[in-house]
mmCIF file with all atom_site columns, C-alpha atoms and ligand atoms in Angstrom:
data_model
loop_
_atom_site.group_PDB
_atom_site.id
_atom_site.type_symbol
_atom_site.label_atom_id
_atom_site.label_alt_id
_atom_site.label_comp_id
_atom_site.label_asym_id
_atom_site.label_entity_id
_atom_site.label_seq_id
_atom_site.pdbx_PDB_ins_code
_atom_site.Cartn_x
_atom_site.Cartn_y
_atom_site.Cartn_z
_atom_site.occupancy
_atom_site.B_iso_or_equiv
_atom_site.pdbx_formal_charge
_atom_site.auth_seq_id
_atom_site.auth_comp_id
_atom_site.auth_asym_id
_atom_site.auth_atom_id
_atom_site.pdbx_PDB_model_num
ATOM   1   C  CA  . UNK A 1 1   ? 110.346 88.914  191.641 1.00 94.00 ? 52  UNK A CA  1
ATOM   2   C  CA  . UNK A 1 2   ? 109.057 89.154  195.172 1.00 97.00 ? 53  UNK A CA  1
ATOM   3   C  CA  . UNK A 1 3   ? 105.363 89.684  195.892 1.00 98.00 ? 54  UNK A CA  1
ATOM   4   C  CA  . UNK A 1 4   ? 104.063 91.698  198.816 1.00 98.00 ? 55  UNK A CA  1
ATOM   5   C  CA  . UNK A 1 5   ? 100.439 91.217  199.747 1.00 98.00 ? 56  UNK A CA  1
ATOM   6   C  CA  . UNK A 1 6   ? 98.213  93.599  201.677 1.00 98.00 ? 57  UNK A CA  1
ATOM   7   C  CA  . UNK A 1 7   ? 94.609  92.931  202.595 1.00 98.00 ? 58  UNK A CA  1
ATOM   8   C  CA  . UNK A 1 8   ? 92.687  96.202  202.383 1.00 97.00 ? 59  UNK A CA  1
ATOM   9   C  CA  . UNK A 1 9   ? 89.220  97.620  202.833 1.00 95.00 ? 60  UNK A CA  1
ATOM   10  C  CA  . UNK A 1 10  ? 85.887  96.449  204.201 1.00 94.00 ? 61  UNK A CA  1
ATOM   11  C  CA  . UNK A 1 11  ? 85.644  93.343  202.030 1.00 93.00 ? 62  UNK A CA  1
ATOM   12  C  CA  . UNK A 1 12  ? 89.255  92.243  202.385 1.00 97.00 ? 63  UNK A CA  1
ATOM   13  C  CA  . UNK A 1 13  ? 90.632  92.889  198.931 1.00 98.00 ? 64  UNK A CA  1
ATOM   14  C  CA  . UNK A 1 14  ? 94.105  91.566  198.141 1.00 98.00 ? 65  UNK A CA  1
ATOM   15  C  CA  . UNK A 1 15  ? 96.401  94.318  196.929 1.00 98.00 ? 66  UNK A CA  1
ATOM   16  C  CA  . UNK A 1 16  ? 99.650  92.885  195.575 1.00 98.00 ? 67  UNK A CA  1
ATOM   17  C  CA  . UNK A 1 17  ? 102.950 94.625  194.977 1.00 98.00 ? 68  UNK A CA  1
ATOM   18  C  CA  . UNK A 1 18  ? 105.288 92.899  192.519 1.00 98.00 ? 69  UNK A CA  1
ATOM   19  C  CA  . UNK A 1 19  ? 108.847 93.891  193.349 1.00 98.00 ? 70  UNK A CA  1
ATOM   20  C  CA  . UNK A 1 20  ? 111.987 93.610  191.260 1.00 98.00 ? 71  UNK A CA  1
ATOM   21  C  CA  . UNK A 1 21  ? 114.343 92.801  194.108 1.00 97.00 ? 72  UNK A CA  1
ATOM   22  C  CA  . UNK A 1 22  ? 117.447 93.884  192.206 1.00 97.00 ? 73  UNK A CA  1
ATOM   23  C  CA  . UNK A 1 23  ? 116.246 97.370  191.365 1.00 98.00 ? 74  UNK A CA  1
ATOM   24  C  CA  . UNK A 1 24  ? 113.438 97.967  193.900 1.00 98.00 ? 75  UNK A CA  1
ATOM   25  C  CA  . UNK A 1 25  ? 111.167 98.832  190.993 1.00 98.00 ? 76  UNK A CA  1
ATOM   26  C  CA  . UNK A 1 26  ? 107.595 97.742  191.649 1.00 98.00 ? 77  UNK A CA  1
ATOM   27  C  CA  . UNK A 1 27  ? 104.102 97.387  190.212 1.00 98.00 ? 78  UNK A CA  1
ATOM   28  C  CA  . UNK A 1 28  ? 101.026 97.749  192.412 1.00 98.00 ? 79  UNK A CA  1
ATOM   29  C  CA  . UNK A 1 29  ? 98.107  95.514  191.461 1.00 98.00 ? 80  UNK A CA  1
ATOM   30  C  CA  . UNK A 1 30  ? 94.630  96.580  192.627 1.00 98.00 ? 81  UNK A CA  1
ATOM   31  C  CA  . UNK A 1 31  ? 95.050  99.326  195.243 1.00 97.00 ? 82  UNK A CA  1
ATOM   32  C  CA  . UNK A 1 32  ? 91.563  98.435  196.478 1.00 95.00 ? 83  UNK A CA  1
ATOM   33  C  CA  . UNK A 1 33  ? 91.328  100.694 199.509 1.00 95.00 ? 84  UNK A CA  1
ATOM   34  C  CA  . UNK A 1 34  ? 93.448  102.216 202.304 1.00 96.00 ? 85  UNK A CA  1
ATOM   35  C  CA  . UNK A 1 35  ? 95.599  103.952 199.718 1.00 96.00 ? 86  UNK A CA  1
ATOM   36  C  CA  . UNK A 1 36  ? 97.590  105.797 202.346 1.00 96.00 ? 87  UNK A CA  1
ATOM   37  C  CA  . UNK A 1 37  ? 98.523  102.541 204.090 1.00 97.00 ? 88  UNK A CA  1
ATOM   38  C  CA  . UNK A 1 38  ? 99.644  101.109 200.728 1.00 98.00 ? 89  UNK A CA  1
ATOM   39  C  CA  . UNK A 1 39  ? 101.645 104.272 200.030 1.00 98.00 ? 90  UNK A CA  1
ATOM   40  C  CA  . UNK A 1 40  ? 103.261 104.041 203.477 1.00 98.00 ? 91  UNK A CA  1
ATOM   41  C  CA  . UNK A 1 41  ? 104.239 100.419 202.835 1.00 98.00 ? 92  UNK A CA  1
ATOM   42  C  CA  . UNK A 1 42  ? 105.783 101.394 199.497 1.00 98.00 ? 93  UNK A CA  1
ATOM   43  C  CA  . UNK A 1 43  ? 107.769 104.149 201.186 1.00 98.00 ? 94  UNK A CA  1
ATOM   44  C  CA  . UNK A 1 44  ? 108.869 101.907 204.035 1.00 97.00 ? 95  UNK A CA  1
ATOM   45  C  CA  . UNK A 1 45  ? 110.155 99.296  201.578 1.00 97.00 ? 96  UNK A CA  1
ATOM   46  C  CA  . UNK A 1 46  ? 111.851 102.050 199.572 1.00 98.00 ? 97  UNK A CA  1
ATOM   47  C  CA  . UNK A 1 47  ? 110.174 100.968 196.319 1.00 98.00 ? 98  UNK A CA  1
ATOM   48  C  CA  . UNK A 1 48  ? 109.987 102.857 193.068 1.00 98.00 ? 99  UNK A CA  1
ATOM   49  C  CA  . UNK A 1 49  ? 106.506 102.136 191.722 1.00 98.00 ? 100 UNK A CA  1
ATOM   50  C  CA  . UNK A 1 50  ? 106.523 102.218 187.925 1.00 98.00 ? 101 UNK A CA  1
ATOM   51  C  CA  . UNK A 1 51  ? 102.905 101.242 187.297 1.00 98.00 ? 102 UNK A CA  1
ATOM   52  C  CA  . UNK A 1 52  ? 99.548  100.537 188.878 1.00 98.00 ? 103 UNK A CA  1
ATOM   53  C  CA  . UNK A 1 53  ? 97.666  97.671  187.250 1.00 98.00 ? 104 UNK A CA  1
ATOM   54  C  CA  . UNK A 1 54  ? 93.903  97.409  187.725 1.00 98.00 ? 105 UNK A CA  1
ATOM   55  C  CA  . UNK A 1 55  ? 92.399  93.963  187.110 1.00 98.00 ? 106 UNK A CA  1
ATOM   56  C  CA  . UNK A 1 56  ? 88.883  95.396  186.846 1.00 97.00 ? 107 UNK A CA  1
ATOM   57  C  CA  . UNK A 1 57  ? 86.938  98.501  187.677 1.00 95.00 ? 108 UNK A CA  1
ATOM   58  C  CA  . UNK A 1 58  ? 84.996  97.567  190.804 1.00 95.00 ? 109 UNK A CA  1
ATOM   59  C  CA  . UNK A 1 59  ? 85.528  100.073 193.569 1.00 92.00 ? 110 UNK A CA  1
ATOM   60  C  CA  . UNK A 1 60  ? 86.853  97.487  196.001 1.00 94.00 ? 111 UNK A CA  1
ATOM   61  C  CA  . UNK A 1 61  ? 89.819  97.200  193.602 1.00 96.00 ? 112 UNK A CA  1
ATOM   62  C  CA  . UNK A 1 62  ? 90.325  100.919 192.900 1.00 95.00 ? 113 UNK A CA  1
ATOM   63  C  CA  . UNK A 1 63  ? 89.348  102.892 196.006 1.00 93.00 ? 114 UNK A CA  1
ATOM   64  C  CA  . UNK A 1 64  ? 92.969  103.386 197.082 1.00 95.00 ? 115 UNK A CA  1
ATOM   65  C  CA  . UNK A 1 65  ? 94.060  104.454 193.616 1.00 95.00 ? 116 UNK A CA  1
ATOM   66  C  CA  . UNK A 1 66  ? 94.122  108.206 194.199 1.00 93.00 ? 117 UNK A CA  1
ATOM   67  C  CA  . UNK A 1 67  ? 96.476  108.061 197.159 1.00 95.00 ? 118 UNK A CA  1
ATOM   68  C  CA  . UNK A 1 68  ? 98.799  105.516 195.564 1.00 97.00 ? 119 UNK A CA  1
ATOM   69  C  CA  . UNK A 1 69  ? 98.916  107.452 192.301 1.00 96.00 ? 120 UNK A CA  1
ATOM   70  C  CA  . UNK A 1 70  ? 99.577  110.717 194.156 1.00 96.00 ? 121 UNK A CA  1
ATOM   71  C  CA  . UNK A 1 71  ? 102.349 109.151 196.244 1.00 97.00 ? 122 UNK A CA  1
ATOM   72  C  CA  . UNK A 1 72  ? 104.105 107.406 193.368 1.00 97.00 ? 123 UNK A CA  1
ATOM   73  C  CA  . UNK A 1 73  ? 103.242 109.246 190.138 1.00 97.00 ? 124 UNK A CA  1
ATOM   74  C  CA  . UNK A 1 74  ? 102.972 105.799 188.546 1.00 98.00 ? 125 UNK A CA  1
ATOM   75  C  CA  . UNK A 1 75  ? 101.094 105.190 185.327 1.00 97.00 ? 126 UNK A CA  1
ATOM   76  C  CA  . UNK A 1 76  ? 97.686  103.554 185.642 1.00 97.00 ? 127 UNK A CA  1
ATOM   77  C  CA  . UNK A 1 77  ? 96.915  100.615 183.353 1.00 98.00 ? 128 UNK A CA  1
ATOM   78  C  CA  . UNK A 1 78  ? 93.535  98.956  182.874 1.00 97.00 ? 129 UNK A CA  1
ATOM   79  C  CA  . UNK A 1 79  ? 91.236  97.745  180.133 1.00 98.00 ? 130 UNK A CA  1
ATOM   80  C  CA  . UNK A 1 80  ? 89.388  100.206 177.930 1.00 97.00 ? 131 UNK A CA  1
ATOM   81  C  CA  . UNK A 1 81  ? 86.105  98.450  178.696 1.00 96.00 ? 132 UNK A CA  1
ATOM   82  C  CA  . UNK A 1 82  ? 86.334  98.987  182.464 1.00 96.00 ? 133 UNK A CA  1
ATOM   83  C  CA  . UNK A 1 83  ? 88.015  102.410 182.306 1.00 94.00 ? 134 UNK A CA  1
ATOM   84  C  CA  . UNK A 1 84  ? 84.773  104.443 182.552 1.00 90.00 ? 135 UNK A CA  1
ATOM   85  C  CA  . UNK A 1 85  ? 84.374  103.032 186.063 1.00 89.00 ? 136 UNK A CA  1
ATOM   86  C  CA  . UNK A 1 86  ? 87.372  105.087 187.222 1.00 88.00 ? 137 UNK A CA  1
ATOM   87  C  CA  . UNK A 1 87  ? 85.590  108.293 186.351 1.00 79.00 ? 138 UNK A CA  1
ATOM   88  C  CA  . UNK A 1 88  ? 82.314  107.208 187.871 1.00 67.00 ? 139 UNK A CA  1
ATOM   89  C  CA  . UNK A 1 89  ? 83.334  105.272 190.900 1.00 59.00 ? 140 UNK A CA  1
ATOM   90  C  CA  . UNK A 1 90  ? 80.126  105.859 192.855 1.00 53.00 ? 141 UNK A CA  1
ATOM   91  C  CA  . UNK A 1 91  ? 78.252  103.614 190.473 1.00 43.00 ? 142 UNK A CA  1
ATOM   92  C  CA  . UNK A 1 92  ? 81.025  101.080 190.138 1.00 42.00 ? 143 UNK A CA  1
ATOM   93  C  CA  . UNK A 1 93  ? 80.187  98.991  193.160 1.00 45.00 ? 144 UNK A CA  1
ATOM   94  C  CA  . UNK A 1 94  ? 78.938  101.603 195.535 1.00 45.00 ? 145 UNK A CA  1
ATOM   95  C  CA  . UNK A 1 95  ? 78.308  99.662  198.708 1.00 46.00 ? 146 UNK A CA  1
ATOM   96  C  CA  . UNK A 1 96  ? 82.015  99.265  199.278 1.00 48.00 ? 147 UNK A CA  1
ATOM   97  C  CA  . UNK A 1 97  ? 82.897  102.874 198.566 1.00 49.00 ? 148 UNK A CA  1
ATOM   98  C  CA  . UNK A 1 98  ? 83.255  105.034 201.632 1.00 52.00 ? 149 UNK A CA  1
ATOM   99  C  CA  . UNK A 1 99  ? 84.407  108.193 199.927 1.00 52.00 ? 150 UNK A CA  1
ATOM   100 C  CA  . UNK A 1 100 ? 82.050  111.026 199.166 1.00 51.00 ? 151 UNK A CA  1
ATOM   101 C  CA  . UNK A 1 101 ? 84.247  113.185 196.975 1.00 56.00 ? 152 UNK A CA  1
ATOM   102 C  CA  . UNK A 1 102 ? 86.162  111.444 194.244 1.00 63.00 ? 153 UNK A CA  1
ATOM   103 C  CA  . UNK A 1 103 ? 88.396  112.935 191.634 1.00 69.00 ? 154 UNK A CA  1
ATOM   104 C  CA  . UNK A 1 104 ? 87.694  112.014 188.053 1.00 73.00 ? 155 UNK A CA  1
ATOM   105 C  CA  . UNK A 1 105 ? 90.491  109.693 187.010 1.00 85.00 ? 156 UNK A CA  1
ATOM   106 C  CA  . UNK A 1 106 ? 91.456  107.946 183.801 1.00 90.00 ? 157 UNK A CA  1
ATOM   107 C  CA  . UNK A 1 107 ? 94.055  105.304 183.004 1.00 95.00 ? 158 UNK A CA  1
ATOM   108 C  CA  . UNK A 1 108 ? 97.256  106.316 181.226 1.00 95.00 ? 159 UNK A CA  1
ATOM   109 C  CA  . UNK A 1 109 ? 97.422  103.080 179.260 1.00 97.00 ? 160 UNK A CA  1
ATOM   110 C  CA  . UNK A 1 110 ? 94.918  100.482 178.144 1.00 97.00 ? 161 UNK A CA  1
ATOM   111 C  CA  . UNK A 1 111 ? 95.614  96.775  178.395 1.00 98.00 ? 162 UNK A CA  1
ATOM   112 C  CA  . UNK A 1 112 ? 94.965  94.658  175.347 1.00 96.00 ? 163 UNK A CA  1
ATOM   113 C  CA  . UNK A 1 113 ? 94.409  90.918  175.227 1.00 98.00 ? 164 UNK A CA  1
ATOM   114 C  CA  . UNK A 1 114 ? 97.603  88.909  174.778 1.00 98.00 ? 165 UNK A CA  1
ATOM   115 C  CA  . UNK A 1 115 ? 99.786  91.972  175.255 1.00 97.00 ? 166 UNK A CA  1
ATOM   116 C  CA  . UNK A 1 116 ? 103.235 91.520  176.799 1.00 98.00 ? 167 UNK A CA  1
ATOM   117 C  CA  . UNK A 1 117 ? 104.633 94.374  178.824 1.00 97.00 ? 168 UNK A CA  1
ATOM   118 C  CA  . UNK A 1 118 ? 107.957 94.973  180.515 1.00 98.00 ? 169 UNK A CA  1
ATOM   119 C  CA  . UNK A 1 119 ? 107.624 97.293  183.505 1.00 98.00 ? 170 UNK A CA  1
ATOM   120 C  CA  . UNK A 1 120 ? 110.266 97.781  186.176 1.00 97.00 ? 171 UNK A CA  1
ATOM   121 C  CA  . UNK A 1 121 ? 112.357 95.065  184.543 1.00 98.00 ? 172 UNK A CA  1
ATOM   122 C  CA  . UNK A 1 122 ? 109.538 92.526  185.027 1.00 98.00 ? 173 UNK A CA  1
ATOM   123 C  CA  . UNK A 1 123 ? 107.611 90.878  182.206 1.00 98.00 ? 174 UNK A CA  1
ATOM   124 C  CA  . UNK A 1 124 ? 103.833 90.745  182.320 1.00 98.00 ? 175 UNK A CA  1
ATOM   125 C  CA  . UNK A 1 125 ? 101.316 89.126  180.009 1.00 98.00 ? 176 UNK A CA  1
ATOM   126 C  CA  . UNK A 1 126 ? 97.736  90.349  179.866 1.00 98.00 ? 177 UNK A CA  1
ATOM   127 C  CA  . UNK A 1 127 ? 94.763  88.044  179.401 1.00 98.00 ? 178 UNK A CA  1
ATOM   128 C  CA  . UNK A 1 128 ? 91.347  89.579  178.765 1.00 98.00 ? 179 UNK A CA  1
ATOM   129 C  CA  . UNK A 1 129 ? 89.008  87.562  180.994 1.00 98.00 ? 180 UNK A CA  1
ATOM   130 C  CA  . UNK A 1 130 ? 85.509  89.041  180.700 1.00 98.00 ? 181 UNK A CA  1
ATOM   131 C  CA  . UNK A 1 131 ? 82.716  87.619  182.818 1.00 98.00 ? 182 UNK A CA  1
ATOM   132 C  CA  . UNK A 1 132 ? 82.974  89.225  186.256 1.00 98.00 ? 183 UNK A CA  1
ATOM   133 C  CA  . UNK A 1 133 ? 83.086  92.581  184.464 1.00 97.00 ? 184 UNK A CA  1
ATOM   134 C  CA  . UNK A 1 134 ? 83.182  93.263  180.725 1.00 97.00 ? 185 UNK A CA  1
ATOM   135 C  CA  . UNK A 1 135 ? 86.795  94.444  180.873 1.00 97.00 ? 186 UNK A CA  1
ATOM   136 C  CA  . UNK A 1 136 ? 88.346  92.238  183.548 1.00 98.00 ? 187 UNK A CA  1
ATOM   137 C  CA  . UNK A 1 137 ? 91.900  91.000  182.993 1.00 98.00 ? 188 UNK A CA  1
ATOM   138 C  CA  . UNK A 1 138 ? 94.250  88.451  184.515 1.00 98.00 ? 189 UNK A CA  1
ATOM   139 C  CA  . UNK A 1 139 ? 97.931  89.362  184.588 1.00 98.00 ? 190 UNK A CA  1
ATOM   140 C  CA  . UNK A 1 140 ? 100.694 86.774  184.417 1.00 98.00 ? 191 UNK A CA  1
ATOM   141 C  CA  . UNK A 1 141 ? 104.216 87.431  185.655 1.00 98.00 ? 192 UNK A CA  1
ATOM   142 C  CA  . UNK A 1 142 ? 106.463 84.378  185.459 1.00 96.00 ? 193 UNK A CA  1
ATOM   143 C  CA  . UNK A 1 143 ? 104.753 81.513  187.236 1.00 97.00 ? 194 UNK A CA  1
ATOM   144 C  CA  . UNK A 1 144 ? 102.207 83.743  188.987 1.00 98.00 ? 195 UNK A CA  1
ATOM   145 C  CA  . UNK A 1 145 ? 98.859  85.078  187.765 1.00 98.00 ? 196 UNK A CA  1
ATOM   146 C  CA  . UNK A 1 146 ? 97.107  87.999  189.411 1.00 98.00 ? 197 UNK A CA  1
ATOM   147 C  CA  . UNK A 1 147 ? 93.555  86.996  188.648 1.00 98.00 ? 198 UNK A CA  1
ATOM   148 C  CA  . UNK A 1 148 ? 91.362  89.726  190.148 1.00 98.00 ? 199 UNK A CA  1
ATOM   149 C  CA  . UNK A 1 149 ? 87.828  88.466  190.725 1.00 98.00 ? 200 UNK A CA  1
ATOM   150 C  CA  . UNK A 1 150 ? 87.839  86.013  187.802 1.00 98.00 ? 201 UNK A CA  1
ATOM   151 C  CA  . UNK A 1 151 ? 88.808  82.891  189.734 1.00 98.00 ? 202 UNK A CA  1
ATOM   152 C  CA  . UNK A 1 152 ? 89.156  82.223  193.455 1.00 98.00 ? 203 UNK A CA  1
ATOM   153 C  CA  . UNK A 1 153 ? 90.295  79.192  195.423 1.00 98.00 ? 204 UNK A CA  1
ATOM   154 C  CA  . UNK A 1 154 ? 87.540  76.685  194.600 1.00 98.00 ? 205 UNK A CA  1
ATOM   155 C  CA  . UNK A 1 155 ? 85.209  79.416  193.370 1.00 98.00 ? 206 UNK A CA  1
ATOM   156 C  CA  . UNK A 1 156 ? 84.713  81.998  190.639 1.00 98.00 ? 207 UNK A CA  1
ATOM   157 C  CA  . UNK A 1 157 ? 83.792  85.684  190.560 1.00 98.00 ? 208 UNK A CA  1
ATOM   158 C  CA  . UNK A 1 158 ? 80.175  86.695  190.876 1.00 97.00 ? 209 UNK A CA  1
ATOM   159 C  CA  . UNK A 1 159 ? 78.407  87.414  187.611 1.00 97.00 ? 210 UNK A CA  1
ATOM   160 C  CA  . UNK A 1 160 ? 75.238  89.135  188.833 1.00 96.00 ? 211 UNK A CA  1
ATOM   161 C  CA  . UNK A 1 161 ? 76.636  92.672  188.769 1.00 94.00 ? 212 UNK A CA  1
ATOM   162 C  CA  . UNK A 1 162 ? 76.313  94.974  185.709 1.00 92.00 ? 213 UNK A CA  1
ATOM   163 C  CA  . UNK A 1 163 ? 78.340  93.590  182.804 1.00 94.00 ? 214 UNK A CA  1
ATOM   164 C  CA  . UNK A 1 164 ? 78.662  90.160  184.412 1.00 97.00 ? 215 UNK A CA  1
ATOM   165 C  CA  . UNK A 1 165 ? 78.119  86.937  182.467 1.00 98.00 ? 216 UNK A CA  1
ATOM   166 C  CA  . UNK A 1 166 ? 78.302  83.407  183.784 1.00 98.00 ? 217 UNK A CA  1
ATOM   167 C  CA  . UNK A 1 167 ? 78.948  81.940  180.333 1.00 98.00 ? 218 UNK A CA  1
ATOM   168 C  CA  . UNK A 1 168 ? 81.676  84.499  179.677 1.00 98.00 ? 219 UNK A CA  1
ATOM   169 C  CA  . UNK A 1 169 ? 83.516  83.927  182.959 1.00 98.00 ? 220 UNK A CA  1
ATOM   170 C  CA  . UNK A 1 170 ? 83.587  80.152  182.449 1.00 98.00 ? 221 UNK A CA  1
ATOM   171 C  CA  . UNK A 1 171 ? 84.821  80.635  178.886 1.00 98.00 ? 222 UNK A CA  1
ATOM   172 C  CA  . UNK A 1 172 ? 87.516  83.042  180.109 1.00 98.00 ? 223 UNK A CA  1
ATOM   173 C  CA  . UNK A 1 173 ? 88.773  80.637  182.774 1.00 98.00 ? 224 UNK A CA  1
ATOM   174 C  CA  . UNK A 1 174 ? 88.706  77.631  180.461 1.00 98.00 ? 225 UNK A CA  1
ATOM   175 C  CA  . UNK A 1 175 ? 90.416  79.401  177.566 1.00 98.00 ? 226 UNK A CA  1
ATOM   176 C  CA  . UNK A 1 176 ? 92.893  81.641  179.414 1.00 98.00 ? 227 UNK A CA  1
ATOM   177 C  CA  . UNK A 1 177 ? 93.672  80.123  182.812 1.00 98.00 ? 228 UNK A CA  1
ATOM   178 C  CA  . UNK A 1 178 ? 93.292  76.354  182.522 1.00 98.00 ? 229 UNK A CA  1
ATOM   179 C  CA  . UNK A 1 179 ? 95.734  76.034  179.579 1.00 98.00 ? 230 UNK A CA  1
ATOM   180 C  CA  . UNK A 1 180 ? 98.507  77.261  181.900 1.00 98.00 ? 231 UNK A CA  1
ATOM   181 C  CA  . UNK A 1 181 ? 100.764 74.792  183.678 1.00 98.00 ? 232 UNK A CA  1
ATOM   182 C  CA  . UNK A 1 182 ? 99.364  73.100  186.787 1.00 98.00 ? 233 UNK A CA  1
ATOM   183 C  CA  . UNK A 1 183 ? 102.098 74.644  188.915 1.00 98.00 ? 234 UNK A CA  1
ATOM   184 C  CA  . UNK A 1 184 ? 101.226 78.241  188.020 1.00 98.00 ? 235 UNK A CA  1
ATOM   185 C  CA  . UNK A 1 185 ? 100.178 80.091  191.165 1.00 98.00 ? 236 UNK A CA  1
ATOM   186 C  CA  . UNK A 1 186 ? 96.910  82.036  191.134 1.00 98.00 ? 237 UNK A CA  1
ATOM   187 C  CA  . UNK A 1 187 ? 96.670  85.139  193.315 1.00 98.00 ? 238 UNK A CA  1
ATOM   188 C  CA  . UNK A 1 188 ? 93.015  86.169  193.505 1.00 98.00 ? 239 UNK A CA  1
ATOM   189 C  CA  . UNK A 1 189 ? 91.505  89.519  194.420 1.00 98.00 ? 240 UNK A CA  1
ATOM   190 C  CA  . UNK A 1 190 ? 90.043  88.027  197.590 1.00 98.00 ? 241 UNK A CA  1
ATOM   191 C  CA  . UNK A 1 191 ? 90.969  85.061  199.740 1.00 98.00 ? 242 UNK A CA  1
ATOM   192 C  CA  . UNK A 1 192 ? 93.876  82.632  199.624 1.00 98.00 ? 243 UNK A CA  1
ATOM   193 C  CA  . UNK A 1 193 ? 96.263  81.819  196.796 1.00 98.00 ? 244 UNK A CA  1
ATOM   194 C  CA  . UNK A 1 194 ? 95.764  78.657  194.773 1.00 98.00 ? 245 UNK A CA  1
ATOM   195 C  CA  . UNK A 1 195 ? 97.205  76.967  191.681 1.00 98.00 ? 246 UNK A CA  1
ATOM   196 C  CA  . UNK A 1 196 ? 95.966  76.173  188.202 1.00 98.00 ? 247 UNK A CA  1
ATOM   197 C  CA  . UNK A 1 197 ? 96.253  72.439  188.906 1.00 98.00 ? 248 UNK A CA  1
ATOM   198 C  CA  . UNK A 1 198 ? 94.247  72.625  192.112 1.00 98.00 ? 249 UNK A CA  1
ATOM   199 C  CA  . UNK A 1 199 ? 91.445  74.580  190.446 1.00 98.00 ? 250 UNK A CA  1
ATOM   200 C  CA  . UNK A 1 200 ? 91.449  72.271  187.440 1.00 97.00 ? 251 UNK A CA  1
ATOM   201 C  CA  . UNK A 1 201 ? 90.708  69.337  189.765 1.00 97.00 ? 252 UNK A CA  1
ATOM   202 C  CA  . UNK A 1 202 ? 88.816  70.888  192.673 1.00 98.00 ? 253 UNK A CA  1
ATOM   203 C  CA  . UNK A 1 203 ? 86.958  73.986  191.510 1.00 98.00 ? 254 UNK A CA  1
ATOM   204 C  CA  . UNK A 1 204 ? 83.279  72.926  191.436 1.00 98.00 ? 255 UNK A CA  1
ATOM   205 C  CA  . UNK A 1 205 ? 82.454  75.478  188.718 1.00 98.00 ? 256 UNK A CA  1
ATOM   206 C  CA  . UNK A 1 206 ? 85.008  73.967  186.329 1.00 96.00 ? 257 UNK A CA  1
ATOM   207 C  CA  . UNK A 1 207 ? 84.063  70.288  186.519 1.00 94.00 ? 258 UNK A CA  1
HETATM 208 ZN ZN1 . ZN  B 2 .   ? 84.977  92.703  191.416 1.00 53.30 ? 146 ZN  B ZN1 1
#
C-alpha cells in the first residue's frame, strides 16, 4: 500500500488516499475540503476509488465529500453515530464550512467497532474511538492508523465541541491505540505523522 497525502481547506486537514499499487484501487480517507482538487489528483494518478472512509463527521473532514463522491461513485463509510452530521453539515462544525448549499448525503455503509474490511484488495480494521465526537473512528491498515482527530503528534483532539468527552477520548486512546505496536505509524487528521511508541512516551495527555 502506498499513501498519498493532501492538505486541504482553511484549517489544513490531512486527506489521505490509500492506494493498492498493484491494482490502482484506492480508498480516500477524510475528503475534508477542496473536493475538486482531490478528484483531480485521483484522476491524474489514474486511481479507481472503491470507498470513501470518514473518520468523524466534522465538516473539516467531509466538506469535499460531494465532489469526490460524484467523481468516483465510491461508497461512503462512516459510523452510525456521526452519520447525521452528513445530512446537516451546517451545524457540524460550521465555522470551517464555506458552502451555502449542501446536498443531503448519507453513508452507504456504517462502520462497527472491531470490524475488518477488505476494500480494493487492502485490509482495514475499524476502532471506535469516541471522545472527539461520539462516533469517531480510527482505521488501521497494516502498520498505519488513520486516526482522524483522536490523537495528534504530542496532542489529542479537542473535546469541547458537541458530543466531545475528555474522559472518553483518553479511554479510547488508551484502550485502542496504545495497545498497538510501538512502530505503528499514526496519521492524524491535522499536522505531522507520528508513531504509537512516540506518543506513548511523549504525549503529555497520556502520561
Ligand atoms: Zn474534528
